[in-house]
Coordinates of C-alpha atoms in Angstrom, one line a residue:
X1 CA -2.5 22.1 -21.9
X2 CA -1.6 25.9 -20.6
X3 CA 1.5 25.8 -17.8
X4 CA -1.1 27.8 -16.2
X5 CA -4.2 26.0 -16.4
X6 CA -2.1 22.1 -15.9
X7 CA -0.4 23.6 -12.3
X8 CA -3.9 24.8 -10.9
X9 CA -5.0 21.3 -12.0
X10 CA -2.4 19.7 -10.2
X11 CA -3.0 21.7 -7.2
X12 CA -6.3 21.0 -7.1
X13 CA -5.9 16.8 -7.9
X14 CA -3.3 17.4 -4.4
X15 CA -5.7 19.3 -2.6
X16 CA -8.5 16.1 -3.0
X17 CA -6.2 13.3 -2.2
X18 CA -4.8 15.3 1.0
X19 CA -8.3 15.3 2.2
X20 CA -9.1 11.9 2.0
X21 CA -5.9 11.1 3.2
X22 CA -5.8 12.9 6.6
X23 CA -10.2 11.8 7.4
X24 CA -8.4 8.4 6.9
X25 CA -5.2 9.2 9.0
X26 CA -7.6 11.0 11.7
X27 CA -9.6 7.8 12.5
X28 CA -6.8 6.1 13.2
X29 CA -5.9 7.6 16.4
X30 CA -9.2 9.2 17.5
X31 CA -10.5 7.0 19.3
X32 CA -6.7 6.3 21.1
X33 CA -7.7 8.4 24.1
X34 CA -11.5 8.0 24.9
X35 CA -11.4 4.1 24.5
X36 CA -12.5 4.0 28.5
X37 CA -15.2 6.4 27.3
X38 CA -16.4 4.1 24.7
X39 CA -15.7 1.1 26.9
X40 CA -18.0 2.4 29.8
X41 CA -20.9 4.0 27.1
X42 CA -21.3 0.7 25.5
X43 CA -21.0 -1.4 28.4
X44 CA -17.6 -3.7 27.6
X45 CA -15.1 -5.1 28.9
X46 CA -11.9 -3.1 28.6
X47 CA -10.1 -6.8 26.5
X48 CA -13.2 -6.2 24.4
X49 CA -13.2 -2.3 23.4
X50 CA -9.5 -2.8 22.7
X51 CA -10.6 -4.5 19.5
X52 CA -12.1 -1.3 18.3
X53 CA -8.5 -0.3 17.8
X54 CA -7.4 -3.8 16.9
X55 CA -10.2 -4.4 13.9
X56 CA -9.1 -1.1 12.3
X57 CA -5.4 -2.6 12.0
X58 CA -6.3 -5.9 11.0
X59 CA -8.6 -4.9 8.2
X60 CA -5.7 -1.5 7.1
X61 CA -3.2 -4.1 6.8
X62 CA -5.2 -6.4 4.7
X63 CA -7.1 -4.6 2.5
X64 CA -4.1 -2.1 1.6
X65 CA -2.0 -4.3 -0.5
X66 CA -5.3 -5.9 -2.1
X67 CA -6.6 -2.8 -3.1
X68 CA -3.4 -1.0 -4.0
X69 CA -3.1 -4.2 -6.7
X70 CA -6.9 -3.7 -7.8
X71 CA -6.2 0.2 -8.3
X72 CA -3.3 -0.7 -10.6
X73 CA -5.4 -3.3 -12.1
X74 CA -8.4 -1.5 -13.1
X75 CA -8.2 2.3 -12.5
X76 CA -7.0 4.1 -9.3
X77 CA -9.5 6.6 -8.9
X78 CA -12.2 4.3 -9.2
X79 CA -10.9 2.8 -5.9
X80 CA -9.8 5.8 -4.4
X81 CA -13.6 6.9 -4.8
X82 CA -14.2 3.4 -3.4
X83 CA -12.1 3.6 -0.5
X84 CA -13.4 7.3 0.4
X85 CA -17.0 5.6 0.5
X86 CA -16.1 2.7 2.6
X87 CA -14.7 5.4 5.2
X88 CA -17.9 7.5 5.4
X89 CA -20.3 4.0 5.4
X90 CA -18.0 3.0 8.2
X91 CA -17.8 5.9 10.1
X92 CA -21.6 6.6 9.9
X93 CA -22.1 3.2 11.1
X94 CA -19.9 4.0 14.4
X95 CA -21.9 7.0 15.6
X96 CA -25.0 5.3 15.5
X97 CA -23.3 1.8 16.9
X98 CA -25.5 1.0 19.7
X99 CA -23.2 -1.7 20.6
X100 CA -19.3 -3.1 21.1
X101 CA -20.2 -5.7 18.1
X102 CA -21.2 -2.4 15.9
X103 CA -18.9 -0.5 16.3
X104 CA -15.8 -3.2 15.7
X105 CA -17.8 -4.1 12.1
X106 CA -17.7 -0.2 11.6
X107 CA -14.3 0.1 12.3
X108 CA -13.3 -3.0 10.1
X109 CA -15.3 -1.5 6.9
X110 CA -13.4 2.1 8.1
X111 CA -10.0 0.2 8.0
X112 CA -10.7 -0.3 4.0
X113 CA -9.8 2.8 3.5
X114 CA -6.3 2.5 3.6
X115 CA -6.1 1.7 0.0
X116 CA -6.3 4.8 -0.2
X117 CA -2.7 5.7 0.3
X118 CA -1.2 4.0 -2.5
X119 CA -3.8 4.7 -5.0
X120 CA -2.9 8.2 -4.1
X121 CA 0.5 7.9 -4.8
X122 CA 0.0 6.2 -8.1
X123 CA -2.2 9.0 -9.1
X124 CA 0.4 11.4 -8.1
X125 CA 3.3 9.2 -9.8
X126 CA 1.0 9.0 -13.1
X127 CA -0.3 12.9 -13.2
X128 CA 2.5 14.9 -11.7
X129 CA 5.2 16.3 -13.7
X130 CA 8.1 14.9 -12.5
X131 CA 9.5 18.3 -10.6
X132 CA 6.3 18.0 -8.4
X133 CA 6.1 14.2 -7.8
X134 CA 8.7 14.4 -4.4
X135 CA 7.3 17.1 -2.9
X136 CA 3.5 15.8 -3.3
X137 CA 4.5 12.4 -2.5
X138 CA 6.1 13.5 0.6
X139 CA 3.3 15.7 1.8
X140 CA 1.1 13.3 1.0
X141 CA 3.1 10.6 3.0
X142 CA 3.8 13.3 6.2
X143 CA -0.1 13.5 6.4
X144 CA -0.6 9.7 7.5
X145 CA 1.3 10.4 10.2
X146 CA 0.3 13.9 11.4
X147 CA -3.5 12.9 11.3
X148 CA -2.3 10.1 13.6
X149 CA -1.1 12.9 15.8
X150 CA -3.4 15.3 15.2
X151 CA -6.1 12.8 15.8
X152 CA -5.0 12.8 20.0
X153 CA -4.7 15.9 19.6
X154 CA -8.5 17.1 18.7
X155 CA -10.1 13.9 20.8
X156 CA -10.3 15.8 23.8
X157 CA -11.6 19.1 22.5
X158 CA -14.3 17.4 20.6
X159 CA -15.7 15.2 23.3
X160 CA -15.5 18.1 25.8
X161 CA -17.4 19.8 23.4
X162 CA -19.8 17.5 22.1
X163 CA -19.2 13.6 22.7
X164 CA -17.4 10.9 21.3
X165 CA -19.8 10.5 18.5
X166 CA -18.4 13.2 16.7
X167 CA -15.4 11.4 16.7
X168 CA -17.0 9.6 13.7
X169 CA -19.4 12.6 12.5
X170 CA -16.6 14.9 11.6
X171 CA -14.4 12.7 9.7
X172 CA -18.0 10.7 7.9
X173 CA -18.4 14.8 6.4
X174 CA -14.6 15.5 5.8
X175 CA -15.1 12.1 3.9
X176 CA -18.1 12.7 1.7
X177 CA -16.2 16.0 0.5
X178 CA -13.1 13.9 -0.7
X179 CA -15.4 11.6 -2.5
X180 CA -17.4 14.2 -4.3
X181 CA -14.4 16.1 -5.2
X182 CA -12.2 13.1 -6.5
X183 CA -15.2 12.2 -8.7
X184 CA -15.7 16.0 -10.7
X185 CA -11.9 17.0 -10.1
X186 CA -9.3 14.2 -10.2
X187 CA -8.6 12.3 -13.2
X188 CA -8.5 8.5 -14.0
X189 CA -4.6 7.4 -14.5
X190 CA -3.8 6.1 -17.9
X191 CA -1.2 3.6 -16.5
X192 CA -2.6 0.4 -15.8
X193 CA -1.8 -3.7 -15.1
X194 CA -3.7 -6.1 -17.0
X195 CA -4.5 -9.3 -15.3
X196 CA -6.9 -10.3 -12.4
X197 CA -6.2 -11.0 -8.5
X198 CA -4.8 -14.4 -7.4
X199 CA -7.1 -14.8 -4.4
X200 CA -5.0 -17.9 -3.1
X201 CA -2.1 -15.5 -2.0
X202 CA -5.1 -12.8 -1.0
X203 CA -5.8 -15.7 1.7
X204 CA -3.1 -16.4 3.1
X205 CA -1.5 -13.0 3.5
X206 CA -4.7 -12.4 5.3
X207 CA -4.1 -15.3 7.2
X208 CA -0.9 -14.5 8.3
X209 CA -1.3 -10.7 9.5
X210 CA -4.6 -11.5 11.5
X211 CA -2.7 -14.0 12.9
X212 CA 0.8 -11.8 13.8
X213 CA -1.4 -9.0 14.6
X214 CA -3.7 -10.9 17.2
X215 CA -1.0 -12.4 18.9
X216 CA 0.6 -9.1 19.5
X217 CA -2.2 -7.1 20.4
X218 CA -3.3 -9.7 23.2
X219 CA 0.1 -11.0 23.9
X220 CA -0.3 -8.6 27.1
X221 CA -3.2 -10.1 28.2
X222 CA -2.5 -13.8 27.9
X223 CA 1.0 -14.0 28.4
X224 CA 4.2 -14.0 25.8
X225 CA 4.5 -18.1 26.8
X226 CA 1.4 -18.8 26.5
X227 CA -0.3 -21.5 23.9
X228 CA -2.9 -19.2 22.1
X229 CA 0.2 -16.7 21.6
X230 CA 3.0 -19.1 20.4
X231 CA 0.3 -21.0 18.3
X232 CA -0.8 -18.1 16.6
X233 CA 3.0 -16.7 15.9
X234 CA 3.8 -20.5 14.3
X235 CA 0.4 -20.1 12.6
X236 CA 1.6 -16.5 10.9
X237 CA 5.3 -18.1 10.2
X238 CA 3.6 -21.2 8.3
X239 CA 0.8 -19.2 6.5
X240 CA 3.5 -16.2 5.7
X241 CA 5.7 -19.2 3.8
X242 CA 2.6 -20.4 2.1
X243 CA 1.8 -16.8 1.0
X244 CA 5.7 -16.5 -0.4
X245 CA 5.4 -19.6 -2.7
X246 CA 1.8 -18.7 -3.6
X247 CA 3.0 -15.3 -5.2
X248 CA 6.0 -17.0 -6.7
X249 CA 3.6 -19.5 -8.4
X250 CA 0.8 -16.8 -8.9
X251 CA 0.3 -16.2 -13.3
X252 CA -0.5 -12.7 -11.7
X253 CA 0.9 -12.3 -8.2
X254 CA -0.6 -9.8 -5.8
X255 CA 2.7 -8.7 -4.9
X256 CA 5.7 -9.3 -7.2
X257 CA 8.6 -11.2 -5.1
X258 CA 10.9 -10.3 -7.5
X259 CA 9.9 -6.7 -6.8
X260 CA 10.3 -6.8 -3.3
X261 CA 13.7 -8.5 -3.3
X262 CA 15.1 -5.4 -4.7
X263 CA 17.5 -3.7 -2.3
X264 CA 15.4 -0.2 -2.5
X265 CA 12.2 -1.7 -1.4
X266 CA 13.5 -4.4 0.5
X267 CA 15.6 -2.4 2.5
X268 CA 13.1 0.6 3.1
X269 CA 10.4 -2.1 4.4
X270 CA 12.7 -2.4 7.0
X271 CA 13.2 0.9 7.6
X272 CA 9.9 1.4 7.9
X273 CA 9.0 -1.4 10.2
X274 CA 11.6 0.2 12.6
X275 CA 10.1 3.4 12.5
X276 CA 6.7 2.2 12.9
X277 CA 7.8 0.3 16.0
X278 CA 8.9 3.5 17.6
X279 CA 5.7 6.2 16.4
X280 CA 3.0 3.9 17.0
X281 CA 4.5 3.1 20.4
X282 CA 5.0 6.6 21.1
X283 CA 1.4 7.9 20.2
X284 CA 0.0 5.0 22.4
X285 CA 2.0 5.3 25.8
X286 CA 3.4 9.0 26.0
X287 CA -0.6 10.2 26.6
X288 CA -0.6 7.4 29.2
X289 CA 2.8 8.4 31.0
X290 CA 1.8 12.3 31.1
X291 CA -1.7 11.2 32.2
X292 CA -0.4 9.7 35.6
X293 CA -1.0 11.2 38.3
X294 CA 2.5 13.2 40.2
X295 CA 1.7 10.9 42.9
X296 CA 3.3 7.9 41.6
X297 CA 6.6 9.7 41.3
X298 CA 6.2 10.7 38.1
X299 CA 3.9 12.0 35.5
X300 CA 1.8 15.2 34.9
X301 CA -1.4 14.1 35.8
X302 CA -2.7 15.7 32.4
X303 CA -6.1 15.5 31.3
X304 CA -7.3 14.0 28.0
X305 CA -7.0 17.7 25.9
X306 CA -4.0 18.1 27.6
X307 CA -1.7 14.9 27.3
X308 CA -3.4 15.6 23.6
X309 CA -1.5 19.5 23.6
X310 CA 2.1 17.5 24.9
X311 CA 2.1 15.4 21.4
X312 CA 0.8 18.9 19.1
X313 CA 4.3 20.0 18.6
X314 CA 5.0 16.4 16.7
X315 CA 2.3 17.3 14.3
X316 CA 3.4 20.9 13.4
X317 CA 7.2 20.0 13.0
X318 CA 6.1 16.6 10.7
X319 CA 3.8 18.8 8.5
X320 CA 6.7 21.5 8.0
X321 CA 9.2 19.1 7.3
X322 CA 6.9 17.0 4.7
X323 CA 6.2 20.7 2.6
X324 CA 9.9 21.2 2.4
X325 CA 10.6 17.4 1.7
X326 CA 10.8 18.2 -2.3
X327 CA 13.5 20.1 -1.4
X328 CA 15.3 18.5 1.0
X329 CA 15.7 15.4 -1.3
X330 CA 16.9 17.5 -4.2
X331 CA 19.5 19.2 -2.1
X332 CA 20.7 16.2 0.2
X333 CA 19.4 13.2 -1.6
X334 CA 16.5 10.5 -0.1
X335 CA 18.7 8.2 1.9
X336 CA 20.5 10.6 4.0
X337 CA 17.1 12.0 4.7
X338 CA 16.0 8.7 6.1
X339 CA 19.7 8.0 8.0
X340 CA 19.1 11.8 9.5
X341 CA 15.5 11.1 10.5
X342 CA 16.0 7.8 12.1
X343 CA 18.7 9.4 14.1
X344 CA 17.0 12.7 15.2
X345 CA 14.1 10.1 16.3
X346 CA 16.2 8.5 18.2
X347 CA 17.6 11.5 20.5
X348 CA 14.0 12.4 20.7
X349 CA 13.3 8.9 22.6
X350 CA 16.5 9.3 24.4
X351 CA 14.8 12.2 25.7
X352 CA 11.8 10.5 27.0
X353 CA 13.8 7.9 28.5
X354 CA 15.8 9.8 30.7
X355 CA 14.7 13.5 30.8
X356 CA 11.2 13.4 31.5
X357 CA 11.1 15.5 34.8
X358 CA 9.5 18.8 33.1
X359 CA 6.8 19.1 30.8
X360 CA 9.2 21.7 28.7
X361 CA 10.7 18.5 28.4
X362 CA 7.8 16.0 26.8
X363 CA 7.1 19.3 24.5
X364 CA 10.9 19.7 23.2
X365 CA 10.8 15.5 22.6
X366 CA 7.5 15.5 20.1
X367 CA 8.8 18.7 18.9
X368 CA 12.3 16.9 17.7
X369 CA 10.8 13.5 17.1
X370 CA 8.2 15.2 14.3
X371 CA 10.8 16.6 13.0
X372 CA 12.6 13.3 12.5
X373 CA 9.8 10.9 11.6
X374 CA 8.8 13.8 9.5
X375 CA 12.1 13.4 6.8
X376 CA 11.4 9.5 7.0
X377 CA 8.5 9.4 6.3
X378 CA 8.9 12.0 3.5
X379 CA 12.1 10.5 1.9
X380 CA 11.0 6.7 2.3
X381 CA 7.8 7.3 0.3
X382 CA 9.5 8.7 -2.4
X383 CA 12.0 6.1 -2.5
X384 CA 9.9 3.4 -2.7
X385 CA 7.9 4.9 -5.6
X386 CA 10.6 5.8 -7.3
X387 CA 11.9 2.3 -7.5
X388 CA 9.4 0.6 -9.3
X389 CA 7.8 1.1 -12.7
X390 CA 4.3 2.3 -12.9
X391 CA 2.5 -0.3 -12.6
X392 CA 3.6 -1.6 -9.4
X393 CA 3.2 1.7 -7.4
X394 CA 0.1 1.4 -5.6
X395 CA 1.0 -2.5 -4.3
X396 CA 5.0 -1.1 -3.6
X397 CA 3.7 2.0 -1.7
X398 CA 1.1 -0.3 0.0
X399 CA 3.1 -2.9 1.4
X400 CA 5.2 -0.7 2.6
X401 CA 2.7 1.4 4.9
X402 CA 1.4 -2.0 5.4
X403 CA 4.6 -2.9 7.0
X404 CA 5.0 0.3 9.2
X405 CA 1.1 -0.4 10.2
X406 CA 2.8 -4.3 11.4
X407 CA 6.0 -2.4 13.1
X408 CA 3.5 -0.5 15.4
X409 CA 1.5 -3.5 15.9
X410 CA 5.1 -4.7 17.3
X411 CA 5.8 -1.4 19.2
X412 CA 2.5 -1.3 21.0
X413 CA 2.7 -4.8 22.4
X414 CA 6.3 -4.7 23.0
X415 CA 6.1 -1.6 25.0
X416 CA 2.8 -2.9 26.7
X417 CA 4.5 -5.9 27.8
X418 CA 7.6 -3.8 29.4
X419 CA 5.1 -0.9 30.7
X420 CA 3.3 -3.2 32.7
X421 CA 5.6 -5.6 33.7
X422 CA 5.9 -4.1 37.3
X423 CA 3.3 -2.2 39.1
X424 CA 3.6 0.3 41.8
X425 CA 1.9 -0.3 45.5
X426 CA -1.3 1.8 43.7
X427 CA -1.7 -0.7 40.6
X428 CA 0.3 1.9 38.2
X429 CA 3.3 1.4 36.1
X430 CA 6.6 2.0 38.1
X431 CA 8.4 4.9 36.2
X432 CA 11.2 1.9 35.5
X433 CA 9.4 0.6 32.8
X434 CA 8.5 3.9 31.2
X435 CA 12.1 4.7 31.1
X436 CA 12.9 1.2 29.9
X437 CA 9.8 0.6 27.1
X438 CA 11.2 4.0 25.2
X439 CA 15.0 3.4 25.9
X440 CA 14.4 0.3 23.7
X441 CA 12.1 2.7 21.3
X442 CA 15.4 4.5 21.0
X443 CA 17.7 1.8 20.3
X444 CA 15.2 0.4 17.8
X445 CA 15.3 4.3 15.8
X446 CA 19.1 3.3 15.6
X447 CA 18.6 -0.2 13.8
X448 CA 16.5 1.7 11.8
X449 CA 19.8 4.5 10.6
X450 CA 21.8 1.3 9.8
X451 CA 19.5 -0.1 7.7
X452 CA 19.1 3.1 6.3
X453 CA 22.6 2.5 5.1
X454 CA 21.6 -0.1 2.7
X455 CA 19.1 1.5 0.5
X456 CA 21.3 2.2 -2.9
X457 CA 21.8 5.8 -4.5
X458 CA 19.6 6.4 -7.1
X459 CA 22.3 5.6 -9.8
X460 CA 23.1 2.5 -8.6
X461 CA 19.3 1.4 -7.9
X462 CA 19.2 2.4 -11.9
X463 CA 22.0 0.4 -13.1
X464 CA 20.7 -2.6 -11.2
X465 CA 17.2 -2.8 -11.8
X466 CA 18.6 -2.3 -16.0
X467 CA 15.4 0.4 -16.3
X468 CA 16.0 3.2 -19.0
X469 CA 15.8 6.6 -17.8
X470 CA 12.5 7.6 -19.7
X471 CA 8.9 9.1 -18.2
X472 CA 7.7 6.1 -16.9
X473 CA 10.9 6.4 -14.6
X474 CA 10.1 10.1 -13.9
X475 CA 11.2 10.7 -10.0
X476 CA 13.2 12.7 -7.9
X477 CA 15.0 10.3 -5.5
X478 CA 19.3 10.6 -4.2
X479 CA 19.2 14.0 -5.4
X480 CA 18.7 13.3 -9.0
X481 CA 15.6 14.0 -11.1
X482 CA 15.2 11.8 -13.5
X483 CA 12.9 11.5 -16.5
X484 CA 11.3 13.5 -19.3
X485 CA 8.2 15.0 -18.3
X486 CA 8.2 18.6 -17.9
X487 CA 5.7 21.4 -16.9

């Protein structure tokens, strides 16, 4: 094929998988600021309407490993088509949910869509020359996290506008775009994994994230001591063992142990637990602390499209920083992108701890914390595809935004728990806890910069893992492009 005629291809393969990417990344966070809207049109409980946000987690953490596996398995556009379809059934079924039950099914049928994120990457590890694979990965990666932005962003304008329907409307048509494209423009991967699912292993990792992510999500309702808590916690410990020997006895494991103990995936899961500790956490609470009313000593007293505005800067500087992330990894090299990011995130919650007076202020904090989330997000990505072979990149990629999705279960709870552990005379969070809840945020970014430390140079990963420097290797990770493909 022409240089000419292969790049405009490439373009245009990038061009479908960002779509479907940022519907998906949108309808996470949507719905973050008009749950009281929702709660009060279809007449819940605010425990109950919780779980509209709580039953898109629990089914993106389970069926993102699962279908990452199948895509290698059997073809990952197929699922990637799949996964776009399940998005629009699920979000058509939300605007028309005449009920709280309705609309958590939707939500858990929308949450399927997460496979989409690794299957993407595969496609882009399997198509790309391997100049381009960084750069599109780290787009591509920088996107899941601005739509989360971007989604509290446009919440408020849209329901001002029209109502909280549309929440579902706009990203149900964005979706049926993506699927039409991907099906006449992007092309079905040659690479693939033969052998079938072990559905025991399925189980019981299913078992053990509904059961983490319960627990945390209603740990601030019933109590960190109490026995539905602590039972549920020794439930996800047991079934999480169970899940470790199941792969390690699977004929065809749904995630390869002896993958995941290497030091380059291993040590960016943890990475990336830390960091979705502190951005989840953020997204969640800052809208809530600029919301307040000046009354209780603190807080803006924004409105919805306003608290929304306060996080916009986040958005911009993690979109710039993923287009230059090709870049940025060949000049400086992957890890010291993470170290850096971690660390830039971390003054940017220093920030909100303890300079949180001005509303200059709360814009200069998103500003630097996109900016640092942004190269993690970026640089981890590309690590973690570059550290496996082929076929292993959609379940590699997949645990590992499965395992940021289970950090900012952690964050959100955590920082619930320290919010709201002392109320003001009017029933409102003191500023205390605030100041405390993203001071802890802060030390948590810095954990994550240490165990930056530990993810290996490219080199080394190389000459540990024993893997040839050939195509199926093709990657630009440390600062070293690697491979034989060409333009």
């Amino acid at each position: 094929m022409a240089i000419g005629s292969r790049r405009a291809h490439h373009q245009v393969t990038f061009a479908v998988l960002s779509l479907g990417v940022a519907a998906f990344a949108l309808l996470q966070s949507l719905v973050i600021p008009v749950l009281t809207t929702v709660q009060h049109q279809l007449h819940t409980t605010q425990g109950t309407v919780t779980w509209v946000l709580t039953a898109y987690l629990l089914s993106a953490s389970i069926m993102t490993p699962i279908l990452g596996r199948i895509g290698d398995m059997t073809g990952k556009k197929r699922v990637f088509v799949a996964t776009l379809i399940a998005l629009a059934v699920g979000s058509l079924l939300a605007a028309v949910a005449p009920s709280i039950g309705v609309m958590i099914v939707a939500r858990v049928i929308q949450g399927a869509g997460g496979g989409m994120v690794p299957v993407a990457f595969g496609i882009i590890r399997d198509e790309f020359p391997a100049g381009k694979v960084t750069g599109a990965v780290g787009v591509l990666a920088s996107l899941t996290a601005v739509g989360a932005g971007l989604g509290i962003v446009l919440a408020g304008p849209i329901v001002d506008a029209l109502d909280y329907h549309w929440l579902f409307w706009l990203p149900m048509i964005l979706t049926i775009i993506a699927a039409v494209s991907a099906v006449l423009f992007v092309p079905e991967s040659p690479v693939r994994t033969p052998g079938r699912i072990s559905w025991l292993p399925a189980v019981l990792l299913s078992g053990w994230l509904v059961a983490l992510l319960v627990a945390l999500s209603e740990a601030p309702d019933w109590g960190w001591g109490s026995g539905r808590v602590i039972g549920l916690l020794a439930a996800a410990v047991a079934l999480a063992a169970g899940w470790v020997l199941a792969e390690l006895r699977a004929a065809t494991p749904l995630i390869d142990m002896q993958m995941m103990r290497r030091t380059a995936v291993w040590a960016n899961n943890l990475v990336a637990l830390l960091i979705g500790v502190g951005m989840y956490a953020t997204f969640a609470f800052l809208p809530e602390f600029v919301q307040t009313p000046s009354v209780a000593g603190y807080g803006f007293g924004a409105s919805i499209t306003r608290s929304g505005l306060m996080l916009l800067p986040s958005t911009i500087t993690m979109f710039a920083v993923g287009m230059l992330a090709g870049r940025l990894t060949r000049l400086l090299g992957g890890k010291i992108l993470v170290i850096a990011g971690c660390l830039i995130g971390c003054a940017a919650m220093a920030i909100l701890a303890f300079a949180h007076g001005q509303v200059w202020e709360i814009y200069l904090s998103t500003a630097i914390m996109g900016v640092g989330f942004g190269l993690v997000f970026s640089a981890m990505s590309a690590l973690v595809v570059a550290a496996v072979p082929p076929s292993q990149t959609g379940v590699a990629s997949g645990m590992n935004a499965n395992i940021r999705t289970i950090g900012g279960s952690i964050g959100a709870a955590v920082m619930a728990s320290i919010v709201t552990s002392q109320l003001g005379p009017s029933g409102l969070p003191e500023e205390s806890g605030y100041t405390t809840g993203f001071a802890v945020l802060a030390g948590g970014l810095v954990l994550a910069a240490l165990a930056g430390l530990l993810i290996p140079s490219a080199h080394r990963r190389r000459r540990t893992a024993g893997e040839p420097e050939h195509a199926e290797m093709a990657m630009v990770a440390g600062g070293t492009v690697v491979g034989d493909k060409s333009e």
